Amino acid sequence: MGVSHYRERTLDVIVAGGGRVGRETAMLMTSYGHQVTIIEQDPRITRVHSGQQDDITFVQGDATEEDTLTSVGIRDADIVLALTDSESTNVDICQRAMDFAPETRRIARSHRPPAATGNPDGVGAFVFPERAGARVAIGRAFGAPVQPITDLSTRFELVEIEARADATAVGKSLAELDLPTRATVITDLGTEDLADGDMVIEAGRQYMIATRPGAVDDLKELFWNRE
């Protein structure tokens, strides 16, 4: 889904947390051609996984500490993904990263829905584990217009998409929209109202949509591109 969106140029990416989500995110990032460094505090995890992939660098250290961040080139990083098991640590990592590189895109893993987490200055976006994995972390990192919610063992997937101001869909009801036949709007994530033909698409709102992968570009045309 919109893979080219992730490959426009080679990026320097720092992943804090070498657990499953961190490692899978790093592997996806390298598959898109980006350079990835994983910071992991647990020496056992670092020892087991370091060197398994030539294009991923493992560094043992505390990602909240200045020495560790500077040693991995935080000032030149394009993206920082704080994906440890501790929400407070992830927020702290993002805030520390902001001190060194304020233009860096910063993503924090959260154990609560983003609306309940607040909006710390250092965090650009949250990843909520109950609906998250590596693909979600990647989508948040790039601010992609279409965000995957989860991987499903079916022929369709659930995506989250924001209706951009002046997009074709804005101001129209679902009954009026020419939605792709392979896509169905399920709910407005802000109100959690189930969608019906009378639901009107509003600018800036997030919508959950069930879709076949081939319909994603059509959804972007409706919800993201301007008339």
Tab-separated table of N, CA and C in Angstrom, residues 85-223:
chain	number	residue	atom	x	y	z
A	85	ASP	N	8.979	-1.372	25.764
A	85	ASP	CA	7.759	-1.807	26.451
A	85	ASP	C	7.233	-0.772	27.430
A	86	SER	N	7.991	0.287	27.685
A	86	SER	CA	7.596	1.302	28.664
A	86	SER	C	7.133	2.569	27.956
A	87	GLU	N	5.857	2.911	28.151
A	87	GLU	CA	5.325	4.114	27.526
A	87	GLU	C	6.043	5.365	28.001
A	88	SER	N	6.282	5.480	29.303
A	88	SER	CA	6.943	6.677	29.832
A	88	SER	C	8.366	6.793	29.290
A	89	THR	N	9.038	5.657	29.146
A	89	THR	CA	10.387	5.675	28.563
A	89	THR	C	10.343	6.140	27.117
A	90	ASN	N	9.349	5.682	26.376
A	90	ASN	CA	9.227	6.073	24.970
A	90	ASN	C	8.995	7.572	24.821
A	91	VAL	N	8.146	8.116	25.667
A	91	VAL	CA	7.909	9.562	25.630
A	91	VAL	C	9.192	10.308	25.986
A	92	ASP	N	9.915	9.813	26.989
A	92	ASP	CA	11.178	10.431	27.404
A	92	ASP	C	12.197	10.407	26.276
A	93	ILE	N	12.278	9.279	25.564
A	93	ILE	CA	13.212	9.159	24.436
A	93	ILE	C	12.883	10.198	23.372
A	94	CYS	N	11.612	10.337	23.053
A	94	CYS	CA	11.209	11.303	22.024
A	94	CYS	C	11.531	12.734	22.457
A	95	GLN	N	11.306	13.024	23.717
A	95	GLN	CA	11.592	14.377	24.193
A	95	GLN	C	13.091	14.651	24.189
A	96	ARG	N	13.882	13.643	24.540
A	96	ARG	CA	15.337	13.809	24.484
A	96	ARG	C	15.790	13.987	23.042
A	97	ALA	N	15.200	13.203	22.132
A	97	ALA	CA	15.556	13.318	20.719
A	97	ALA	C	15.218	14.706	20.185
A	98	MET	N	14.111	15.267	20.634
A	98	MET	CA	13.719	16.600	20.193
A	98	MET	C	14.754	17.643	20.595
A	99	ASP	N	15.378	17.457	21.766
A	99	ASP	CA	16.386	18.402	22.226
A	99	ASP	C	17.572	18.472	21.265
A	100	PHE	N	17.932	17.312	20.695
A	100	PHE	CA	19.101	17.249	19.807
A	100	PHE	C	18.738	17.489	18.341
A	101	ALA	N	17.556	17.046	17.950
A	101	ALA	CA	17.178	17.129	16.544
A	101	ALA	C	15.691	17.472	16.447
A	102	PRO	N	15.334	18.735	16.600
A	102	PRO	CA	13.922	19.121	16.644
A	102	PRO	C	13.147	18.840	15.363
A	103	GLU	N	13.845	18.677	14.240
A	103	GLU	CA	13.155	18.411	12.980
A	103	GLU	C	12.941	16.922	12.736
A	104	THR	N	13.480	16.082	13.606
A	104	THR	CA	13.344	14.643	13.443
A	104	THR	C	11.908	14.205	13.696
A	105	ARG	N	11.414	13.297	12.872
A	105	ARG	CA	10.094	12.714	13.088
A	105	ARG	C	10.199	11.739	14.260
A	106	ARG	N	9.333	11.886	15.288
A	106	ARG	CA	9.454	11.097	16.512
A	106	ARG	C	8.150	10.344	16.800
A	107	ILE	N	8.274	9.024	16.940
A	107	ILE	CA	7.124	8.152	17.149
A	107	ILE	C	7.311	7.398	18.460
A	108	ALA	N	6.265	7.334	19.298
A	108	ALA	CA	6.345	6.647	20.584
A	108	ALA	C	5.289	5.549	20.667
A	109	ARG	N	5.696	4.404	21.181
A	109	ARG	CA	4.756	3.307	21.431
A	109	ARG	C	3.996	3.584	22.726
A	110	SER	N	2.679	3.351	22.683
A	110	SER	CA	1.833	3.631	23.842
A	110	SER	C	1.025	2.402	24.214
A	111	HIS	N	0.717	2.252	25.500
A	111	HIS	CA	-0.123	1.156	25.959
A	111	HIS	C	-1.556	1.596	26.195
A	112	ARG	N	-1.875	2.816	25.808
A	112	ARG	CA	-3.224	3.335	25.917
A	112	ARG	C	-3.618	3.932	24.588
A	113	PRO	N	-4.921	4.059	24.329
A	113	PRO	CA	-5.329	4.753	23.106
A	113	PRO	C	-4.699	6.135	23.059
A	114	PRO	N	-4.239	6.589	21.887
A	114	PRO	CA	-3.574	7.897	21.795
A	114	PRO	C	-4.336	9.044	22.421
A	115	ALA	N	-5.671	9.031	22.354
A	115	ALA	CA	-6.462	10.130	22.907
A	115	ALA	C	-6.300	10.231	24.418
A	116	ALA	N	-5.961	9.084	25.066
A	116	ALA	CA	-5.809	9.082	26.517
A	116	ALA	C	-4.394	9.396	26.961
A	117	THR	N	-3.493	9.504	26.000
A	117	THR	CA	-2.079	9.676	26.311
A	117	THR	C	-1.686	11.141	26.423
A	118	GLY	N	-2.504	12.004	25.864
A	118	GLY	CA	-2.131	13.412	25.844
A	118	GLY	C	-1.274	13.707	24.638
A	119	ASN	N	-0.634	14.873	24.648
A	119	ASN	CA	0.155	15.276	23.488
A	119	ASN	C	1.478	15.888	23.937
A	120	PRO	N	2.405	15.058	24.443
A	120	PRO	CA	3.716	15.584	24.841
A	120	PRO	C	4.403	16.256	23.659
A	121	ASP	N	5.100	17.349	23.922
A	121	ASP	CA	5.725	18.116	22.846
A	121	ASP	C	6.677	17.281	22.005
A	122	GLY	N	7.374	16.336	22.631
A	122	GLY	CA	8.394	15.596	21.907
A	122	GLY	C	7.879	14.506	21.012
A	123	VAL	N	6.594	14.154	21.100
A	123	VAL	CA	6.048	13.027	20.352
A	123	VAL	C	5.261	13.518	19.150
A	124	GLY	N	5.642	13.038	17.977
A	124	GLY	CA	4.921	13.421	16.776
A	124	GLY	C	3.682	12.577	16.551
A	125	ALA	N	3.749	11.284	16.921
A	125	ALA	CA	2.614	10.374	16.772
A	125	ALA	C	2.824	9.179	17.686
A	126	PHE	N	1.713	8.532	18.042
A	126	PHE	CA	1.767	7.364	18.908
A	126	PHE	C	1.442	6.097	18.132
A	127	VAL	N	2.029	4.983	18.573
A	127	VAL	CA	1.666	3.657	18.094
A	127	VAL	C	1.000	2.944	19.259
A	128	PHE	N	-0.228	2.478	19.038
A	128	PHE	CA	-1.002	1.833	20.089
A	128	PHE	C	-0.925	0.320	19.877
A	129	PRO	N	-0.224	-0.441	20.750
A	129	PRO	CA	0.080	-1.855	20.486
A	129	PRO	C	-1.106	-2.752	20.209
A	130	GLU	N	-2.253	-2.505	20.833
A	130	GLU	CA	-3.381	-3.401	20.613
A	130	GLU	C	-3.821	-3.442	19.157
A	131	ARG	N	-3.468	-2.434	18.397
A	131	ARG	CA	-3.800	-2.486	16.972
A	131	ARG	C	-2.543	-2.265	16.138
A	132	ALA	N	-1.404	-2.528	16.754
A	132	ALA	CA	-0.173	-2.090	16.108
A	132	ALA	C	0.817	-3.205	15.891
A	133	GLY	N	1.674	-2.974	14.977
A	133	GLY	CA	2.816	-3.815	14.703
A	133	GLY	C	3.806	-2.996	13.931
A	134	ALA	N	4.718	-3.665	13.257
A	134	ALA	CA	5.754	-2.949	12.524
A	134	ALA	C	5.171	-2.073	11.422
A	135	ARG	N	4.168	-2.574	10.695
A	135	ARG	CA	3.609	-1.798	9.590
A	135	ARG	C	2.956	-0.518	10.092
A	136	VAL	N	2.333	-0.587	11.269
A	136	VAL	CA	1.718	0.615	11.834
A	136	VAL	C	2.784	1.617	12.236
A	137	ALA	N	3.863	1.132	12.837
A	137	ALA	CA	4.961	2.023	13.224
A	137	ALA	C	5.537	2.721	12.003
A	138	ILE	N	5.696	1.980	10.905
A	138	ILE	CA	6.206	2.567	9.667
A	138	ILE	C	5.245	3.641	9.155
A	139	GLY	N	3.950	3.328	9.153
A	139	GLY	CA	2.971	4.304	8.674
A	139	GLY	C	2.993	5.576	9.482
A	140	ARG	N	3.088	5.451	10.814
A	140	ARG	CA	3.167	6.632	11.667
A	140	ARG	C	4.456	7.416	11.396
A	141	ALA	N	5.546	6.702	11.210
A	141	ALA	CA	6.840	7.355	11.003
A	141	ALA	C	6.847	8.224	9.767
A	142	PHE	N	6.182	7.762	8.714
A	142	PHE	CA	6.185	8.514	7.468
A	142	PHE	C	4.985	9.430	7.321
A	143	GLY	N	4.066	9.384	8.284
A	143	GLY	CA	2.879	10.221	8.173
A	143	GLY	C	2.096	9.906	6.923
A	144	ALA	N	2.060	8.620	6.558
A	144	ALA	CA	1.385	8.209	5.332
A	144	ALA	C	-0.096	8.543	5.396
A	145	PRO	N	-0.692	8.953	4.280
A	145	PRO	CA	-2.107	9.320	4.281
A	145	PRO	C	-3.021	8.153	4.609
A	146	VAL	N	-2.596	6.926	4.276
A	146	VAL	CA	-3.371	5.742	4.614
A	146	VAL	C	-2.574	4.943	5.629
A	147	GLN	N	-3.157	4.704	6.818
A	147	GLN	CA	-2.447	4.034	7.896
A	147	GLN	C	-3.004	2.634	8.108
A	148	PRO	N	-2.178	1.583	8.016
A	148	PRO	CA	-2.669	0.244	8.334
A	148	PRO	C	-2.947	0.124	9.824
A	149	ILE	N	-4.003	-0.594	10.186
A	149	ILE	CA	-4.341	-0.807	11.587
A	149	ILE	C	-3.806	-2.143	12.067
A	150	THR	N	-3.940	-3.173	11.258
A	150	THR	CA	-3.406	-4.476	11.644
A	150	THR	C	-3.252	-5.343	10.416
A	151	ASP	N	-2.415	-6.350	10.500
A	151	ASP	CA	-2.305	-7.343	9.444
A	151	ASP	C	-3.359	-8.406	9.680
A	152	LEU	N	-4.114	-8.759	8.647
A	152	LEU	CA	-5.157	-9.755	8.776
A	152	LEU	C	-4.830	-10.949	7.886
A	153	SER	N	-5.200	-12.140	8.332
A	153	SER	CA	-4.971	-13.342	7.524
A	153	SER	C	-6.157	-13.552	6.589
A	154	THR	N	-6.558	-12.474	5.912
A	154	THR	CA	-7.652	-12.523	4.953
A	154	THR	C	-7.214	-11.745	3.723
A	155	ARG	N	-8.138	-11.622	2.770
A	155	ARG	CA	-7.797	-10.912	1.537
A	155	ARG	C	-8.111	-9.423	1.612
A	156	PHE	N	-8.511	-8.939	2.776
A	156	PHE	CA	-8.721	-7.508	2.941
A	156	PHE	C	-7.971	-7.033	4.178
A	157	GLU	N	-7.905	-5.732	4.365
A	157	GLU	CA	-7.256	-5.174	5.543
A	157	GLU	C	-8.041	-3.965	6.038
A	158	LEU	N	-7.824	-3.633	7.292
A	158	LEU	CA	-8.423	-2.436	7.865
A	158	LEU	C	-7.407	-1.316	7.799
A	159	VAL	N	-7.831	-0.153	7.320
A	159	VAL	CA	-6.933	0.996	7.262
A	159	VAL	C	-7.595	2.184	7.944
A	160	GLU	N	-6.754	3.091	8.379
A	160	GLU	CA	-7.207	4.348	8.972
A	160	GLU	C	-6.763	5.460	8.039
A	161	ILE	N	-7.684	6.339	7.673
A	161	ILE	CA	-7.339	7.421	6.748
A	161	ILE	C	-7.969	8.719	7.221
A	162	GLU	N	-7.221	9.807	7.111
A	162	GLU	CA	-7.724	11.123	7.493
A	162	GLU	C	-8.285	11.832	6.273
A	163	ALA	N	-9.427	12.462	6.439
A	163	ALA	CA	-10.014	13.258	5.363
A	163	ALA	C	-9.349	14.630	5.345
A	164	ARG	N	-8.607	14.902	4.306
A	164	ARG	CA	-7.885	16.167	4.188
A	164	ARG	C	-8.834	17.296	3.785
A	165	ALA	N	-8.556	18.481	4.273
A	165	ALA	CA	-9.389	19.634	3.930
A	165	ALA	C	-9.466	19.803	2.412
A	166	ASP	N	-10.661	20.071	1.915
A	166	ASP	CA	-10.927	20.290	0.492
A	166	ASP	C	-10.786	19.029	-0.350
A	167	ALA	N	-10.654	17.848	0.293
A	167	ALA	CA	-10.603	16.609	-0.474
A	167	ALA	C	-11.967	16.343	-1.100
A	168	THR	N	-11.989	15.504	-2.105
A	168	THR	CA	-13.227	15.215	-2.832
A	168	THR	C	-14.335	14.728	-1.907
A	169	ALA	N	-13.967	13.907	-0.904
A	169	ALA	CA	-14.977	13.297	-0.041
A	169	ALA	C	-15.582	14.253	0.978
A	170	VAL	N	-14.850	15.306	1.335
A	170	VAL	CA	-15.283	16.191	2.424
A	170	VAL	C	-16.591	16.896	2.079
A	171	GLY	N	-17.522	16.850	3.044
A	171	GLY	CA	-18.803	17.511	2.863
A	171	GLY	C	-19.854	16.651	2.182
A	172	LYS	N	-19.471	15.455	1.790
A	172	LYS	CA	-20.418	14.569	1.117
A	172	LYS	C	-20.799	13.413	2.032
A	173	SER	N	-22.003	12.924	1.879
A	173	SER	CA	-22.420	11.739	2.615
A	173	SER	C	-21.875	10.501	1.914
A	174	LEU	N	-21.826	9.400	2.647
A	174	LEU	CA	-21.346	8.160	2.035
A	174	LEU	C	-22.242	7.738	0.876
A	175	ALA	N	-23.536	8.043	0.985
A	175	ALA	CA	-24.460	7.705	-0.101
A	175	ALA	C	-24.128	8.470	-1.377
A	176	GLU	N	-23.560	9.681	-1.208
A	176	GLU	CA	-23.223	10.510	-2.375
A	176	GLU	C	-21.871	10.164	-2.969
A	177	LEU	N	-21.009	9.534	-2.164
A	177	LEU	CA	-19.655	9.248	-2.617
A	177	LEU	C	-19.621	8.047	-3.543
A	178	ASP	N	-18.721	8.118	-4.511
A	178	ASP	CA	-18.499	6.981	-5.402
A	178	ASP	C	-17.347	6.151	-4.827
A	179	LEU	N	-17.650	5.441	-3.723
A	179	LEU	CA	-16.618	4.639	-3.078
A	179	LEU	C	-16.240	3.451	-3.956
A	180	PRO	N	-14.962	3.047	-3.894
A	180	PRO	CA	-14.567	1.833	-4.622
A	180	PRO	C	-15.408	0.655	-4.157
A	181	THR	N	-15.758	-0.228	-5.076
A	181	THR	CA	-16.592	-1.375	-4.722
A	181	THR	C	-15.888	-2.313	-3.755
A	182	ARG	N	-14.560	-2.189	-3.663
A	182	ARG	CA	-13.797	-3.071	-2.777
A	182	ARG	C	-13.470	-2.409	-1.438
A	183	ALA	N	-14.194	-1.352	-1.086
A	183	ALA	CA	-13.916	-0.639	0.164
A	183	ALA	C	-15.222	-0.248	0.849
A	184	THR	N	-15.235	-0.343	2.178
A	184	THR	CA	-16.414	0.016	2.964
A	184	THR	C	-15.981	0.808	4.189
A	185	VAL	N	-16.524	2.026	4.358
A	185	VAL	CA	-16.258	2.810	5.560
A	185	VAL	C	-16.993	2.160	6.733
A	186	ILE	N	-16.275	1.916	7.820
A	186	ILE	CA	-16.859	1.262	8.981
A	186	ILE	C	-17.277	2.276	10.038
A	187	THR	N	-16.383	3.218	10.364
A	187	THR	CA	-16.687	4.133	11.466
A	187	THR	C	-15.861	5.410	11.377
A	188	ASP	N	-16.377	6.463	11.992
A	188	ASP	CA	-15.624	7.679	12.278
A	188	ASP	C	-14.900	7.407	13.590
A	189	LEU	N	-13.570	7.385	13.579
A	189	LEU	CA	-12.812	7.016	14.770
A	189	LEU	C	-12.934	8.048	15.889
A	190	GLY	N	-13.308	9.273	15.541
A	190	GLY	CA	-13.467	10.298	16.565
A	190	GLY	C	-14.743	10.102	17.378
A	191	THR	N	-15.845	9.848	16.693
A	191	THR	CA	-17.130	9.671	17.370
A	191	THR	C	-17.436	8.210	17.643
A	192	GLU	N	-16.750	7.310	16.930
A	192	GLU	CA	-16.994	5.863	17.004
A	192	GLU	C	-18.414	5.503	16.577
A	193	ASP	N	-19.019	6.374	15.753
A	193	ASP	CA	-20.325	6.051	15.185
A	193	ASP	C	-20.142	5.105	14.003
A	194	LEU	N	-20.952	4.053	13.941
A	194	LEU	CA	-20.899	3.169	12.793
A	194	LEU	C	-21.407	3.907	11.561
A	195	ALA	N	-20.764	3.650	10.450
A	195	ALA	CA	-21.083	4.381	9.233
A	195	ALA	C	-22.372	3.877	8.593
A	196	ASP	N	-23.132	4.815	8.043
A	196	ASP	CA	-24.256	4.477	7.182
A	196	ASP	C	-24.283	5.486	6.050
A	197	GLY	N	-25.259	5.394	5.198
A	197	GLY	CA	-25.297	6.266	4.030
A	197	GLY	C	-25.415	7.736	4.355
A	198	ASP	N	-25.915	8.057	5.559
A	198	ASP	CA	-26.108	9.460	5.946
A	198	ASP	C	-24.858	10.087	6.556
A	199	MET	N	-23.835	9.274	6.872
A	199	MET	CA	-22.625	9.835	7.474
A	199	MET	C	-21.951	10.804	6.499
A	200	VAL	N	-21.666	12.012	6.968
A	200	VAL	CA	-21.005	13.026	6.142
A	200	VAL	C	-19.522	13.068	6.508
A	201	ILE	N	-18.673	13.027	5.516
A	201	ILE	CA	-17.230	13.048	5.733
A	201	ILE	C	-16.798	14.463	6.095
A	202	GLU	N	-16.058	14.588	7.207
A	202	GLU	CA	-15.624	15.896	7.697
A	202	GLU	C	-14.107	16.017	7.624
A	203	ALA	N	-13.634	17.196	7.285
A	203	ALA	CA	-12.195	17.446	7.178
A	203	ALA	C	-11.507	17.226	8.516
A	204	GLY	N	-10.350	16.592	8.481
A	204	GLY	CA	-9.554	16.388	9.679
A	204	GLY	C	-9.937	15.179	10.498
A	205	ARG	N	-11.042	14.522	10.179
A	205	ARG	CA	-11.456	13.340	10.938
A	205	ARG	C	-10.792	12.078	10.377
A	206	GLN	N	-10.641	11.082	11.260
A	206	GLN	CA	-10.062	9.801	10.882
A	206	GLN	C	-11.180	8.784	10.686
A	207	TYR	N	-11.069	7.982	9.618
A	207	TYR	CA	-12.087	6.986	9.321
A	207	TYR	C	-11.451	5.605	9.189
A	208	MET	N	-12.140	4.606	9.742
A	208	MET	CA	-11.698	3.230	9.586
A	208	MET	C	-12.424	2.628	8.388
A	209	ILE	N	-11.644	2.006	7.505
A	209	ILE	CA	-12.204	1.482	6.267
A	209	ILE	C	-11.713	0.056	6.052
A	210	ALA	N	-12.625	-0.837	5.700
A	210	ALA	CA	-12.253	-2.184	5.279
A	210	ALA	C	-12.075	-2.163	3.770
A	211	THR	N	-10.939	-2.653	3.288
A	211	THR	CA	-10.640	-2.519	1.869
A	211	THR	C	-9.780	-3.668	1.363
A	212	ARG	N	-9.937	-3.959	0.108
A	212	ARG	CA	-8.971	-4.816	-0.576
A	212	ARG	C	-7.781	-3.931	-0.948
A	213	PRO	N	-6.557	-4.475	-0.930
A	213	PRO	CA	-5.372	-3.641	-1.191
A	213	PRO	C	-5.446	-2.837	-2.483
A	214	GLY	N	-6.105	-3.380	-3.504
A	214	GLY	CA	-6.153	-2.691	-4.790
A	214	GLY	C	-6.966	-1.419	-4.787
A	215	ALA	N	-7.757	-1.192	-3.728
A	215	ALA	CA	-8.607	0.004	-3.684
A	215	ALA	C	-7.965	1.166	-2.953
A	216	VAL	N	-6.770	0.974	-2.403
A	216	VAL	CA	-6.144	2.006	-1.568
A	216	VAL	C	-5.905	3.289	-2.339
A	217	ASP	N	-5.412	3.186	-3.556
A	217	ASP	CA	-5.147	4.403	-4.341
A	217	ASP	C	-6.433	5.185	-4.607
A	218	ASP	N	-7.540	4.466	-4.828
A	218	ASP	CA	-8.824	5.142	-5.044
A	218	ASP	C	-9.281	5.865	-3.779
A	219	LEU	N	-9.024	5.261	-2.619
A	219	LEU	CA	-9.379	5.907	-1.353
A	219	LEU	C	-8.571	7.173	-1.142
A	220	LYS	N	-7.290	7.126	-1.486
A	220	LYS	CA	-6.447	8.315	-1.363
A	220	LYS	C	-6.961	9.434	-2.263
A	221	GLU	N	-7.446	9.076	-3.443
A	221	GLU	CA	-7.990	10.086	-4.345
A	221	GLU	C	-9.190	10.784	-3.708
A	222	LEU	N	-10.033	10.027	-3.005
A	222	LEU	CA	-11.241	10.599	-2.414
A	222	LEU	C	-10.976	11.375	-1.129
A	223	PHE	N	-10.140	10.823	-0.263
A	223	PHE	CA	-9.963	11.371	1.084
A	223	PHE	C	-8.751	12.272	1.226
